[in-house]
Amino acid sequence: MNRETVKYSFISSLPVMAGYIVLGIGFGVLLADKGYSSLWAILMSVLIYAGSLQYVGVGLLSGGASLISAGLMTLMVNARHLFYGVSMLKRYEKLGGIKKLYVIFALTDETYSLVCSTKVPEHVDEKWYYFLVSMMNQSYWVFGSILGAFLGNALSFDSTGIDFSMTALFVVIFVEQWEGKREHIPALSGLGISVVCLLVFGADYFLIPAMILITTALLLAKKPLERRAQHD
């Protein structure tokens, strides 16, 4: 690992830092609003580290959900990571030992976006870049969560609407990906399939069928899209 790798990793992670600290604060505030101490925020952000699921987890904890309910909700919310993981096999295969285990654990939507959309310069160690970006992103989330928990316990205010911040982040990521790519068929396919599944299966059950159908559609369209890109 060299200085250029650390510098490049940090600069690449700055957009995520801006979002994660704010979102982490929102999570910490919600957790404190339900009566949980700052220790809960630390443990959940260090050991679970799943932004949208942690927001959902606040409701599960405060509502006294059963282990079965929590497990099913976790599967539904984080099912997309199964597909993320498959697509990262080649990128992460050269990492060994603890680094490989950690980047697998720390693979979030935003980290996935950085790793997939960024072309690492020659002077940057690619393996260390994957590790450092993952670690830096989690550190931002942990810091924001702790800060939010302390603020939530110290101050009294209406937290209504804070849980929408995670949805807002996903929208921003989608817009950035849309603007950064010339080919919009994958994005439109994802939107279309999601809407159809939402209408067919309902809001509580559409996520997993949508992810399966989106992945299937993208796999079938992979070669035609690659040929189209070559012609362009």
mmCIF file of C-alpha atoms in Angstrom:
data_model
loop_
_atom_site.group_PDB
_atom_site.id
_atom_site.type_symbol
_atom_site.label_atom_id
_atom_site.label_comp_id
_atom_site.label_asym_id
_atom_site.label_seq_id
_atom_site.Cartn_x
_atom_site.Cartn_y
_atom_site.Cartn_z
ATOM 1 C CA MET A 1 0.000 0.000 0.000
ATOM 2 C CA ASN A 2 1.386 3.409 -0.988
ATOM 3 C CA ARG A 3 0.465 7.010 -0.273
ATOM 4 C CA GLU A 4 -1.140 7.473 -3.689
ATOM 5 C CA THR A 5 -3.461 4.539 -3.033
ATOM 6 C CA VAL A 6 -4.580 6.010 0.293
ATOM 7 C CA LYS A 7 -5.089 9.446 -1.255
ATOM 8 C CA TYR A 8 -7.019 8.122 -4.242
ATOM 9 C CA SER A 9 -9.191 5.907 -2.017
ATOM 10 C CA PHE A 10 -10.041 8.827 0.268
ATOM 11 C CA ILE A 11 -10.896 11.181 -2.596
ATOM 12 C CA SER A 12 -13.069 8.503 -4.222
ATOM 13 C CA SER A 13 -14.940 7.959 -0.962
ATOM 14 C CA LEU A 14 -15.728 11.650 -0.314
ATOM 15 C CA PRO A 15 -19.196 11.553 -1.964
ATOM 16 C CA VAL A 16 -20.074 8.559 0.186
ATOM 17 C CA MET A 17 -18.763 10.331 3.282
ATOM 18 C CA ALA A 18 -21.112 13.260 2.664
ATOM 19 C CA GLY A 19 -24.085 10.901 2.446
ATOM 20 C CA TYR A 20 -23.135 8.359 5.097
ATOM 21 C CA ILE A 21 -22.484 10.831 7.883
ATOM 22 C CA VAL A 22 -25.869 12.468 7.335
ATOM 23 C CA LEU A 23 -27.657 9.113 6.980
ATOM 24 C CA GLY A 24 -25.795 7.721 9.976
ATOM 25 C CA ILE A 25 -26.921 10.689 12.037
ATOM 26 C CA GLY A 26 -30.499 9.991 10.973
ATOM 27 C CA PHE A 27 -30.195 6.370 12.053
ATOM 28 C CA GLY A 28 -28.684 7.327 15.396
ATOM 29 C CA VAL A 29 -31.420 9.876 16.044
ATOM 30 C CA LEU A 30 -34.164 7.343 15.253
ATOM 31 C CA LEU A 31 -32.549 4.774 17.522
ATOM 32 C CA ALA A 32 -32.275 7.264 20.362
ATOM 33 C CA ASP A 33 -35.867 8.370 19.753
ATOM 34 C CA LYS A 34 -36.976 4.782 20.463
ATOM 35 C CA GLY A 35 -35.097 4.801 23.774
ATOM 36 C CA TYR A 36 -31.925 2.920 22.832
ATOM 37 C CA SER A 37 -28.500 4.016 24.056
ATOM 38 C CA SER A 38 -25.505 5.059 21.971
ATOM 39 C CA LEU A 39 -23.992 1.602 22.513
ATOM 40 C CA TRP A 40 -26.712 0.116 20.307
ATOM 41 C CA ALA A 41 -25.791 2.513 17.507
ATOM 42 C CA ILE A 42 -22.127 1.547 17.758
ATOM 43 C CA LEU A 43 -22.757 -2.210 17.817
ATOM 44 C CA MET A 44 -25.279 -2.172 14.960
ATOM 45 C CA SER A 45 -23.099 0.004 12.721
ATOM 46 C CA VAL A 46 -19.944 -2.004 13.403
ATOM 47 C CA LEU A 47 -21.386 -5.529 13.342
ATOM 48 C CA ILE A 48 -24.399 -5.235 11.012
ATOM 49 C CA TYR A 49 -23.428 -2.309 8.777
ATOM 50 C CA ALA A 50 -26.428 -2.370 6.465
ATOM 51 C CA GLY A 51 -27.880 1.114 6.124
ATOM 52 C CA SER A 52 -31.419 0.442 4.948
ATOM 53 C CA LEU A 53 -31.709 -2.666 7.123
ATOM 54 C CA GLN A 54 -30.548 -0.725 10.176
ATOM 55 C CA TYR A 55 -33.322 1.799 9.587
ATOM 56 C CA VAL A 56 -35.783 -1.080 9.320
ATOM 57 C CA GLY A 57 -34.146 -2.671 12.356
ATOM 58 C CA VAL A 58 -35.139 0.264 14.540
ATOM 59 C CA GLY A 59 -38.777 -0.566 13.911
ATOM 60 C CA LEU A 60 -38.174 -4.290 14.393
ATOM 61 C CA LEU A 61 -36.505 -3.710 17.750
ATOM 62 C CA SER A 62 -39.040 -1.223 19.053
ATOM 63 C CA GLY A 63 -41.955 -3.326 17.781
ATOM 64 C CA GLY A 64 -40.752 -6.543 19.415
ATOM 65 C CA ALA A 65 -40.515 -8.499 16.166
ATOM 66 C CA SER A 66 -39.773 -12.227 16.379
ATOM 67 C CA LEU A 67 -36.535 -13.752 15.110
ATOM 68 C CA ILE A 68 -38.399 -15.304 12.175
ATOM 69 C CA SER A 69 -39.922 -11.967 11.185
ATOM 70 C CA ALA A 70 -36.557 -10.242 11.531
ATOM 71 C CA GLY A 71 -34.878 -12.941 9.433
ATOM 72 C CA LEU A 72 -37.433 -12.719 6.621
ATOM 73 C CA MET A 73 -37.268 -8.930 6.597
ATOM 74 C CA THR A 74 -33.472 -9.071 6.461
ATOM 75 C CA LEU A 75 -33.626 -11.419 3.474
ATOM 76 C CA MET A 76 -36.093 -9.189 1.650
ATOM 77 C CA VAL A 77 -34.243 -5.927 2.303
ATOM 78 C CA ASN A 78 -30.750 -7.260 1.571
ATOM 79 C CA ALA A 79 -31.526 -9.817 -1.146
ATOM 80 C CA ARG A 80 -29.846 -7.531 -3.705
ATOM 81 C CA HIS A 81 -26.473 -8.202 -2.076
ATOM 82 C CA LEU A 82 -26.613 -11.797 -3.285
ATOM 83 C CA PHE A 83 -26.389 -10.484 -6.829
ATOM 84 C CA TYR A 84 -23.808 -7.843 -5.913
ATOM 85 C CA GLY A 85 -21.623 -10.566 -4.437
ATOM 86 C CA VAL A 86 -21.754 -12.756 -7.534
ATOM 87 C CA SER A 87 -20.650 -9.856 -9.733
ATOM 88 C CA MET A 88 -17.713 -9.095 -7.409
ATOM 89 C CA LEU A 89 -16.178 -12.578 -7.433
ATOM 90 C CA LYS A 90 -13.519 -11.757 -10.037
ATOM 91 C CA ARG A 91 -12.630 -8.380 -8.533
ATOM 92 C CA TYR A 92 -12.173 -9.775 -5.032
ATOM 93 C CA GLU A 93 -10.567 -13.117 -5.870
ATOM 94 C CA LYS A 94 -7.015 -11.713 -5.606
ATOM 95 C CA LEU A 95 -7.544 -10.441 -2.065
ATOM 96 C CA GLY A 96 -6.503 -12.855 0.618
ATOM 97 C CA GLY A 97 -7.116 -13.527 4.277
ATOM 98 C CA ILE A 98 -8.764 -10.912 6.446
ATOM 99 C CA LYS A 99 -8.930 -8.284 3.681
ATOM 100 C CA LYS A 100 -11.087 -10.534 1.515
ATOM 101 C CA LEU A 101 -13.419 -11.410 4.380
ATOM 102 C CA TYR A 102 -13.777 -7.765 5.311
ATOM 103 C CA VAL A 103 -14.557 -6.410 1.821
ATOM 104 C CA ILE A 104 -17.220 -9.115 1.460
ATOM 105 C CA PHE A 105 -18.774 -8.038 4.761
ATOM 106 C CA ALA A 106 -18.497 -4.322 3.941
ATOM 107 C CA LEU A 107 -20.029 -4.466 0.449
ATOM 108 C CA THR A 108 -22.801 -1.862 0.432
ATOM 109 C CA ASP A 109 -24.671 -0.212 -2.416
ATOM 110 C CA GLU A 110 -22.392 2.827 -2.362
ATOM 111 C CA THR A 111 -19.178 0.825 -2.052
ATOM 112 C CA TYR A 112 -20.333 -1.402 -4.892
ATOM 113 C CA SER A 113 -20.955 1.686 -6.999
ATOM 114 C CA LEU A 114 -17.443 3.030 -6.330
ATOM 115 C CA VAL A 115 -15.713 -0.274 -6.992
ATOM 116 C CA CYS A 116 -17.617 -0.976 -10.218
ATOM 117 C CA SER A 117 -17.733 2.499 -11.742
ATOM 118 C CA THR A 118 -14.187 3.628 -10.948
ATOM 119 C CA LYS A 119 -11.261 2.751 -13.199
ATOM 120 C CA VAL A 120 -8.281 2.507 -10.857
ATOM 121 C CA PRO A 121 -5.153 4.317 -12.165
ATOM 122 C CA GLU A 122 -1.963 2.323 -12.718
ATOM 123 C CA HIS A 123 -0.154 3.914 -9.772
ATOM 124 C CA VAL A 124 -2.911 2.781 -7.370
ATOM 125 C CA ASP A 125 -2.846 -0.677 -5.787
ATOM 126 C CA GLU A 126 -6.210 -2.106 -6.815
ATOM 127 C CA LYS A 127 -6.456 -4.632 -3.973
ATOM 128 C CA TRP A 128 -5.736 -2.035 -1.305
ATOM 129 C CA TYR A 129 -8.131 0.374 -3.002
ATOM 130 C CA TYR A 130 -10.991 -2.096 -2.562
ATOM 131 C CA PHE A 131 -10.101 -2.591 1.097
ATOM 132 C CA LEU A 132 -9.542 1.074 1.944
ATOM 133 C CA VAL A 133 -12.702 2.316 0.248
ATOM 134 C CA SER A 134 -14.720 -0.317 2.116
ATOM 135 C CA MET A 135 -13.131 0.576 5.453
ATOM 136 C CA MET A 136 -13.430 4.340 4.954
ATOM 137 C CA ASN A 137 -17.082 4.086 3.993
ATOM 138 C CA GLN A 138 -17.906 2.072 7.096
ATOM 139 C CA SER A 139 -15.992 4.507 9.306
ATOM 140 C CA TYR A 140 -18.158 7.362 7.978
ATOM 141 C CA TRP A 141 -21.310 5.403 8.752
ATOM 142 C CA VAL A 142 -20.146 4.487 12.258
ATOM 143 C CA PHE A 143 -19.156 8.087 13.000
ATOM 144 C CA GLY A 144 -22.511 9.422 11.804
ATOM 145 C CA SER A 145 -24.437 6.811 13.785
ATOM 146 C CA ILE A 146 -22.607 7.610 17.004
ATOM 147 C CA LEU A 147 -23.031 11.352 16.487
ATOM 148 C CA GLY A 148 -26.734 10.921 15.754
ATOM 149 C CA ALA A 149 -27.247 8.756 18.833
ATOM 150 C CA PHE A 150 -25.588 11.337 21.072
ATOM 151 C CA LEU A 151 -27.604 14.164 19.511
ATOM 152 C CA GLY A 152 -30.805 12.166 19.799
ATOM 153 C CA ASN A 153 -30.210 11.516 23.484
ATOM 154 C CA ALA A 154 -29.121 15.091 24.197
ATOM 155 C CA LEU A 155 -31.749 16.981 22.199
ATOM 156 C CA SER A 156 -35.502 16.649 21.865
ATOM 157 C CA PHE A 157 -37.058 17.151 18.422
ATOM 158 C CA ASP A 158 -39.514 15.590 15.966
ATOM 159 C CA SER A 159 -37.774 12.811 13.980
ATOM 160 C CA THR A 160 -40.649 12.292 11.521
ATOM 161 C CA GLY A 161 -39.372 11.846 7.958
ATOM 162 C CA ILE A 162 -35.756 11.083 8.833
ATOM 163 C CA ASP A 163 -36.163 7.463 7.709
ATOM 164 C CA PHE A 164 -36.809 8.710 4.139
ATOM 165 C CA SER A 165 -33.172 9.845 3.885
ATOM 166 C CA MET A 166 -32.041 6.345 2.839
ATOM 167 C CA THR A 167 -34.546 6.318 -0.015
ATOM 168 C CA ALA A 168 -33.275 9.734 -1.087
ATOM 169 C CA LEU A 169 -29.713 8.407 -1.244
ATOM 170 C CA PHE A 170 -30.743 5.544 -3.530
ATOM 171 C CA VAL A 171 -32.434 8.032 -5.838
ATOM 172 C CA VAL A 172 -29.261 10.132 -5.997
ATOM 173 C CA ILE A 173 -27.146 7.061 -6.810
ATOM 174 C CA PHE A 174 -29.570 6.093 -9.579
ATOM 175 C CA VAL A 175 -29.443 9.596 -11.083
ATOM 176 C CA GLU A 176 -25.630 9.639 -10.988
ATOM 177 C CA GLN A 177 -25.455 6.252 -12.693
ATOM 178 C CA TRP A 178 -27.986 7.412 -15.291
ATOM 179 C CA GLU A 179 -25.989 10.550 -16.098
ATOM 180 C CA GLY A 180 -22.696 8.682 -16.180
ATOM 181 C CA LYS A 181 -23.805 5.986 -18.643
ATOM 182 C CA ARG A 182 -24.817 6.295 -22.290
ATOM 183 C CA GLU A 183 -26.752 3.020 -22.190
ATOM 184 C CA HIS A 184 -29.993 3.297 -20.197
ATOM 185 C CA ILE A 185 -31.619 -0.028 -21.065
ATOM 186 C CA PRO A 186 -30.491 -1.735 -17.790
ATOM 187 C CA ALA A 187 -31.873 1.130 -15.702
ATOM 188 C CA LEU A 188 -35.166 1.208 -17.580
ATOM 189 C CA SER A 189 -35.438 -2.585 -17.321
ATOM 190 C CA GLY A 190 -34.944 -2.399 -13.577
ATOM 191 C CA LEU A 191 -37.594 0.276 -13.205
ATOM 192 C CA GLY A 192 -40.082 -1.512 -15.426
ATOM 193 C CA ILE A 193 -39.676 -4.901 -13.782
ATOM 194 C CA SER A 194 -39.878 -3.368 -10.307
ATOM 195 C CA VAL A 195 -43.140 -1.588 -11.121
ATOM 196 C CA VAL A 196 -44.686 -4.759 -12.583
ATOM 197 C CA CYS A 197 -43.635 -6.839 -9.563
ATOM 198 C CA LEU A 198 -44.962 -4.152 -7.230
ATOM 199 C CA LEU A 199 -48.363 -4.317 -8.919
ATOM 200 C CA VAL A 200 -48.410 -8.121 -9.015
ATOM 201 C CA PHE A 201 -46.938 -9.052 -5.630
ATOM 202 C CA GLY A 202 -47.643 -5.954 -3.559
ATOM 203 C CA ALA A 203 -45.331 -3.684 -1.590
ATOM 204 C CA ASP A 204 -44.492 -6.315 1.039
ATOM 205 C CA TYR A 205 -43.372 -9.098 -1.312
ATOM 206 C CA PHE A 206 -42.171 -7.593 -4.593
ATOM 207 C CA LEU A 207 -38.463 -7.145 -3.789
ATOM 208 C CA ILE A 208 -37.143 -10.701 -4.179
ATOM 209 C CA PRO A 209 -39.113 -11.526 -7.385
ATOM 210 C CA ALA A 210 -38.035 -8.177 -8.822
ATOM 211 C CA MET A 211 -34.351 -8.823 -8.080
ATOM 212 C CA ILE A 212 -34.519 -12.304 -9.622
ATOM 213 C CA LEU A 213 -36.242 -11.050 -12.777
ATOM 214 C CA ILE A 214 -33.907 -8.047 -13.109
ATOM 215 C CA THR A 215 -30.837 -10.251 -12.797
ATOM 216 C CA THR A 216 -32.231 -12.718 -15.352
ATOM 217 C CA ALA A 217 -33.077 -9.922 -17.783
ATOM 218 C CA LEU A 218 -29.616 -8.363 -17.478
ATOM 219 C CA LEU A 219 -27.895 -11.707 -17.993
ATOM 220 C CA LEU A 220 -29.935 -12.328 -21.148
ATOM 221 C CA ALA A 221 -29.225 -8.817 -22.401
ATOM 222 C CA LYS A 222 -25.518 -8.839 -21.558
ATOM 223 C CA LYS A 223 -24.159 -9.968 -24.938
ATOM 224 C CA PRO A 224 -26.515 -7.790 -27.056
ATOM 225 C CA LEU A 225 -25.577 -4.771 -24.936
ATOM 226 C CA GLU A 226 -21.872 -5.533 -25.280
ATOM 227 C CA ARG A 227 -22.206 -5.812 -29.067
ATOM 228 C CA ARG A 228 -24.130 -2.549 -29.151
ATOM 229 C CA ALA A 229 -21.428 -0.822 -27.107
ATOM 230 C CA GLN A 230 -18.749 -2.040 -29.511
ATOM 231 C CA HIS A 231 -20.633 -0.645 -32.500
ATOM 232 C CA ASP A 232 -21.091 2.712 -30.741
#
